[in-house]
Short mmCIF file of N, CA, C and O in Angstrom, two decimals:
data_model
loop_
_atom_site.label_atom_id
_atom_site.label_comp_id
_atom_site.label_asym_id
_atom_site.label_seq_id
_atom_site.Cartn_x
_atom_site.Cartn_y
_atom_site.Cartn_z
N UNK A 16 0.83 -1.18 0.00
CA UNK A 16 0.00 0.00 0.00
C UNK A 16 0.87 1.24 0.00
O UNK A 16 1.78 1.35 0.79
N UNK A 17 0.56 2.18 -0.85
CA UNK A 17 1.25 3.46 -0.80
C UNK A 17 0.36 4.44 -0.05
O UNK A 17 -0.84 4.23 0.08
N UNK A 18 0.96 5.50 0.45
CA UNK A 18 0.20 6.48 1.20
C UNK A 18 -0.27 7.56 0.24
O UNK A 18 0.47 8.45 -0.11
N UNK A 19 -1.48 7.43 -0.19
CA UNK A 19 -2.02 8.42 -1.11
C UNK A 19 -3.52 8.46 -0.97
O UNK A 19 -4.15 7.54 -0.50
N UNK A 20 -4.08 9.58 -1.42
CA UNK A 20 -5.52 9.72 -1.46
C UNK A 20 -5.94 9.40 -2.89
O UNK A 20 -5.51 10.06 -3.84
N UNK A 21 -6.74 8.37 -3.06
CA UNK A 21 -7.18 7.95 -4.39
C UNK A 21 -8.24 8.91 -4.91
O UNK A 21 -8.20 9.35 -6.04
N UNK A 22 -9.22 9.22 -4.09
CA UNK A 22 -10.21 10.26 -4.38
C UNK A 22 -10.72 10.75 -3.04
O UNK A 22 -10.21 10.37 -1.99
N UNK A 23 -11.74 11.60 -3.05
CA UNK A 23 -12.22 12.18 -1.79
C UNK A 23 -12.76 11.13 -0.82
O UNK A 23 -12.81 11.37 0.38
N UNK A 24 -13.16 9.98 -1.33
CA UNK A 24 -13.77 8.97 -0.47
C UNK A 24 -12.89 7.76 -0.19
O UNK A 24 -13.26 6.91 0.60
N UNK A 25 -11.73 7.65 -0.84
CA UNK A 25 -10.87 6.49 -0.67
C UNK A 25 -9.46 6.93 -0.32
O UNK A 25 -8.85 7.71 -1.05
N UNK A 26 -8.95 6.44 0.81
CA UNK A 26 -7.59 6.76 1.25
C UNK A 26 -6.87 5.46 1.54
O UNK A 26 -7.43 4.56 2.16
N UNK A 27 -5.64 5.33 1.08
CA UNK A 27 -4.82 4.17 1.43
C UNK A 27 -4.13 4.46 2.76
O UNK A 27 -3.50 5.50 2.92
N UNK A 28 -4.28 3.56 3.72
CA UNK A 28 -3.77 3.77 5.06
C UNK A 28 -2.68 2.75 5.37
O UNK A 28 -2.79 1.58 5.01
N UNK A 29 -1.64 3.20 6.05
CA UNK A 29 -0.58 2.30 6.53
C UNK A 29 -0.80 2.08 8.02
O UNK A 29 -1.19 2.98 8.75
N UNK A 30 -0.53 0.85 8.45
CA UNK A 30 -0.72 0.52 9.85
C UNK A 30 0.32 -0.50 10.28
O UNK A 30 0.97 -1.14 9.47
N UNK A 31 0.46 -0.61 11.58
CA UNK A 31 1.34 -1.61 12.17
C UNK A 31 0.50 -2.42 13.15
O UNK A 31 -0.44 -1.90 13.75
N UNK A 32 0.81 -3.70 13.27
CA UNK A 32 0.12 -4.57 14.22
C UNK A 32 1.17 -5.17 15.14
O UNK A 32 2.21 -5.65 14.67
N UNK A 33 0.90 -5.13 16.43
CA UNK A 33 1.81 -5.74 17.39
C UNK A 33 1.01 -6.42 18.48
O UNK A 33 -0.17 -6.10 18.70
N UNK A 34 1.63 -7.38 19.14
CA UNK A 34 0.95 -8.12 20.20
C UNK A 34 1.20 -7.45 21.53
O UNK A 34 2.33 -7.05 21.85
N UNK A 35 0.12 -7.31 22.29
CA UNK A 35 0.20 -6.75 23.63
C UNK A 35 -0.61 -7.67 24.54
O UNK A 35 -1.84 -7.65 24.50
N UNK A 36 0.08 -8.50 25.30
CA UNK A 36 -0.61 -9.50 26.11
C UNK A 36 -1.28 -10.52 25.20
O UNK A 36 -0.66 -11.03 24.27
N UNK A 37 -2.57 -10.78 25.43
CA UNK A 37 -3.27 -11.77 24.61
C UNK A 37 -3.97 -11.15 23.41
O UNK A 37 -4.64 -11.85 22.65
N UNK A 38 -3.82 -9.85 23.19
CA UNK A 38 -4.47 -9.16 22.08
C UNK A 38 -3.45 -8.65 21.06
O UNK A 38 -2.28 -8.47 21.38
N UNK A 39 -3.93 -8.38 19.86
CA UNK A 39 -3.15 -7.72 18.82
C UNK A 39 -3.67 -6.30 18.70
O UNK A 39 -4.87 -6.07 18.64
N UNK A 40 -2.76 -5.35 18.67
CA UNK A 40 -3.10 -3.94 18.54
C UNK A 40 -2.75 -3.50 17.13
O UNK A 40 -1.65 -3.78 16.64
N UNK A 41 -3.67 -2.82 16.48
CA UNK A 41 -3.43 -2.27 15.14
C UNK A 41 -3.43 -0.75 15.26
O UNK A 41 -4.37 -0.16 15.78
N UNK A 42 -2.35 -0.13 14.82
CA UNK A 42 -2.15 1.32 14.96
C UNK A 42 -1.95 1.92 13.59
O UNK A 42 -1.06 1.52 12.85
N UNK A 43 -2.78 2.88 13.22
CA UNK A 43 -2.66 3.55 11.94
C UNK A 43 -1.52 4.57 12.01
O UNK A 43 -1.34 5.26 13.02
N UNK A 44 -0.75 4.67 10.96
CA UNK A 44 0.36 5.62 10.90
C UNK A 44 -0.05 6.95 10.29
O UNK A 44 0.62 7.96 10.51
N UNK A 45 -1.14 6.99 9.53
CA UNK A 45 -1.57 8.21 8.85
C UNK A 45 -2.35 9.15 9.76
O UNK A 45 -2.30 10.36 9.59
N UNK A 46 -3.12 8.59 10.68
CA UNK A 46 -3.90 9.36 11.65
C UNK A 46 -3.80 8.65 13.00
O UNK A 46 -3.44 7.48 13.07
N UNK A 47 -4.15 9.34 14.05
CA UNK A 47 -4.03 8.78 15.40
C UNK A 47 -5.26 7.94 15.75
O UNK A 47 -6.12 8.38 16.51
N UNK A 48 -5.34 6.77 15.14
CA UNK A 48 -6.44 5.84 15.38
C UNK A 48 -5.85 4.45 15.58
O UNK A 48 -4.94 4.06 14.85
N UNK A 49 -6.36 3.72 16.55
CA UNK A 49 -5.91 2.35 16.77
C UNK A 49 -7.10 1.49 17.18
O UNK A 49 -8.16 2.00 17.52
N UNK A 50 -6.88 0.20 17.15
CA UNK A 50 -7.90 -0.76 17.59
C UNK A 50 -7.18 -2.03 18.02
O UNK A 50 -5.95 -2.06 18.06
N UNK A 51 -7.94 -3.07 18.33
CA UNK A 51 -7.33 -4.32 18.77
C UNK A 51 -8.26 -5.48 18.45
O UNK A 51 -9.42 -5.30 18.10
N UNK A 52 -7.74 -6.69 18.61
CA UNK A 52 -8.54 -7.89 18.41
C UNK A 52 -7.81 -9.10 18.96
O UNK A 52 -6.62 -9.02 19.29
N UNK A 53 -8.51 -10.22 18.99
CA UNK A 53 -7.91 -11.46 19.48
C UNK A 53 -6.99 -12.09 18.44
O UNK A 53 -6.14 -12.90 18.78
N UNK A 54 -7.17 -11.74 17.16
CA UNK A 54 -6.32 -12.21 16.09
C UNK A 54 -5.82 -11.00 15.29
O UNK A 54 -6.38 -9.90 15.41
N UNK A 55 -4.81 -11.22 14.46
CA UNK A 55 -4.32 -10.13 13.61
C UNK A 55 -5.42 -9.67 12.67
O UNK A 55 -5.66 -8.47 12.52
N UNK A 56 -6.11 -10.62 12.05
CA UNK A 56 -7.18 -10.26 11.12
C UNK A 56 -8.28 -9.46 11.80
O UNK A 56 -8.79 -8.49 11.24
N UNK A 57 -8.64 -9.85 13.01
CA UNK A 57 -9.67 -9.12 13.76
C UNK A 57 -9.19 -7.72 14.10
O UNK A 57 -9.95 -6.75 14.00
N UNK A 58 -7.93 -7.58 14.50
CA UNK A 58 -7.38 -6.26 14.83
C UNK A 58 -7.39 -5.35 13.61
O UNK A 58 -7.73 -4.16 13.71
N UNK A 59 -7.03 -5.88 12.45
CA UNK A 59 -7.01 -5.08 11.22
C UNK A 59 -8.43 -4.70 10.81
O UNK A 59 -8.69 -3.55 10.43
N UNK A 60 -9.37 -5.63 10.88
CA UNK A 60 -10.77 -5.33 10.53
C UNK A 60 -11.33 -4.28 11.47
O UNK A 60 -12.01 -3.34 11.05
N UNK A 61 -11.04 -4.40 12.77
CA UNK A 61 -11.52 -3.41 13.73
C UNK A 61 -10.90 -2.04 13.47
O UNK A 61 -11.56 -1.01 13.65
N UNK A 62 -9.64 -2.01 13.05
CA UNK A 62 -8.99 -0.74 12.70
C UNK A 62 -9.67 -0.12 11.49
O UNK A 62 -9.94 1.08 11.47
N UNK A 63 -9.97 -0.93 10.49
CA UNK A 63 -10.65 -0.41 9.31
C UNK A 63 -12.00 0.20 9.70
O UNK A 63 -12.34 1.30 9.25
N UNK A 64 -12.75 -0.47 10.53
CA UNK A 64 -14.03 0.06 10.99
C UNK A 64 -13.83 1.37 11.75
O UNK A 64 -14.57 2.34 11.55
N UNK A 65 -12.83 1.42 12.62
CA UNK A 65 -12.57 2.63 13.40
C UNK A 65 -12.16 3.79 12.49
O UNK A 65 -12.57 4.94 12.71
N UNK A 66 -11.36 3.50 11.47
CA UNK A 66 -10.95 4.55 10.54
C UNK A 66 -12.13 5.10 9.74
O UNK A 66 -12.24 6.32 9.53
N UNK A 67 -13.02 4.22 9.33
CA UNK A 67 -14.19 4.68 8.58
C UNK A 67 -15.06 5.57 9.46
O UNK A 67 -15.58 6.59 9.01
N UNK A 68 -15.20 5.23 10.74
CA UNK A 68 -15.95 6.08 11.66
C UNK A 68 -15.24 7.41 11.88
O UNK A 68 -15.87 8.47 11.95
N UNK A 69 -13.92 7.37 11.99
CA UNK A 69 -13.11 8.57 12.20
C UNK A 69 -13.32 9.57 11.07
O UNK A 69 -13.48 10.76 11.30
N UNK A 70 -13.31 9.09 9.84
CA UNK A 70 -13.44 9.98 8.70
C UNK A 70 -14.88 10.28 8.33
O UNK A 70 -15.13 11.17 7.54
N UNK A 71 -15.83 9.56 8.87
CA UNK A 71 -17.23 9.74 8.50
C UNK A 71 -17.78 11.12 8.82
O UNK A 71 -18.46 11.73 8.01
N UNK A 72 -17.50 11.63 10.02
CA UNK A 72 -18.12 12.87 10.47
C UNK A 72 -17.73 14.08 9.64
O UNK A 72 -18.58 14.80 9.16
N UNK A 73 -16.44 14.33 9.50
CA UNK A 73 -15.99 15.52 8.76
C UNK A 73 -14.59 15.28 8.24
O UNK A 73 -13.61 15.79 8.78
N UNK A 74 -14.49 14.53 7.18
CA UNK A 74 -13.20 14.13 6.64
C UNK A 74 -12.35 15.32 6.20
O UNK A 74 -11.12 15.24 6.19
N UNK A 75 -12.95 16.42 5.85
CA UNK A 75 -12.19 17.57 5.38
C UNK A 75 -11.39 18.23 6.51
O UNK A 75 -10.33 18.79 6.27
N UNK A 76 -11.87 18.17 7.74
CA UNK A 76 -11.19 18.82 8.86
C UNK A 76 -10.18 17.93 9.56
O UNK A 76 -9.38 18.40 10.35
N UNK A 77 -10.22 16.64 9.28
CA UNK A 77 -9.33 15.71 9.96
C UNK A 77 -7.99 15.64 9.26
O UNK A 77 -7.92 15.68 8.04
N UNK A 78 -6.93 15.53 10.03
CA UNK A 78 -5.59 15.49 9.46
C UNK A 78 -5.26 14.10 8.94
O UNK A 78 -5.47 13.10 9.61
N UNK A 79 -4.73 14.07 7.73
CA UNK A 79 -4.27 12.84 7.10
C UNK A 79 -2.81 13.06 6.74
O UNK A 79 -2.49 14.00 6.03
N UNK A 80 -1.92 12.25 7.28
CA UNK A 80 -0.49 12.38 7.03
C UNK A 80 -0.06 11.31 6.04
O UNK A 80 -0.08 10.12 6.38
N UNK A 81 0.33 11.70 4.83
CA UNK A 81 0.82 10.70 3.88
C UNK A 81 2.08 10.02 4.43
O UNK A 81 2.94 10.67 5.02
N UNK A 82 2.15 8.74 4.29
CA UNK A 82 3.28 7.94 4.76
C UNK A 82 3.90 7.23 3.57
O UNK A 82 3.20 6.53 2.84
N UNK A 83 5.18 7.41 3.38
CA UNK A 83 5.88 6.70 2.32
C UNK A 83 6.28 5.32 2.80
O UNK A 83 5.55 4.68 3.55
N UNK A 84 7.43 4.86 2.39
CA UNK A 84 7.92 3.56 2.85
C UNK A 84 8.06 3.58 4.36
O UNK A 84 8.45 4.58 4.95
N UNK A 85 7.76 2.46 4.98
CA UNK A 85 7.82 2.36 6.44
C UNK A 85 8.75 1.21 6.83
O UNK A 85 8.83 0.20 6.14
N UNK A 86 9.44 1.39 7.93
CA UNK A 86 10.33 0.36 8.46
C UNK A 86 10.06 0.28 9.95
O UNK A 86 10.00 1.30 10.63
N UNK A 87 9.91 -0.90 10.44
CA UNK A 87 9.78 -1.09 11.89
C UNK A 87 11.12 -1.60 12.38
O UNK A 87 11.65 -2.59 11.88
N UNK A 88 11.69 -0.90 13.33
CA UNK A 88 12.99 -1.28 13.86
C UNK A 88 12.89 -1.58 15.35
O UNK A 88 11.87 -1.38 15.98
N UNK A 89 13.99 -2.07 15.84
CA UNK A 89 14.08 -2.38 17.26
C UNK A 89 15.49 -2.02 17.71
O UNK A 89 16.46 -2.29 17.00
N UNK A 90 15.59 -1.38 18.86
CA UNK A 90 16.90 -0.99 19.38
C UNK A 90 16.86 -1.10 20.90
O UNK A 90 15.80 -1.26 21.49
N UNK A 91 18.02 -1.02 21.52
CA UNK A 91 18.10 -0.99 22.97
C UNK A 91 18.65 0.35 23.40
O UNK A 91 19.42 0.98 22.66
N UNK A 92 18.25 0.78 24.58
CA UNK A 92 18.77 2.03 25.14
C UNK A 92 19.11 1.77 26.60
O UNK A 92 18.62 0.83 27.21
N UNK A 93 19.96 2.61 27.16
CA UNK A 93 20.26 2.55 28.59
C UNK A 93 19.38 3.56 29.28
O UNK A 93 19.44 4.75 29.01
N UNK A 94 18.50 3.07 30.12
CA UNK A 94 17.57 3.97 30.81
C UNK A 94 17.42 3.57 32.25
O UNK A 94 17.54 2.45 32.62
#
């Protein structure tokens, strides 16, 4: 998926899914919306539903941040 607006009603969204305890969390990178589920598929479907609700009310006023290529990394720090 590329980060682009196809038309006024269709937006391609990038997201990340990670496990937190017994649930999977799906976090959108384009807007500050997340959801969860018992499976990865459920978490992604719930995120899609949440995003559609987010944009339903007033899509013109909501911020959409285009996201290009994404990389998930892991590092250690001394804290």
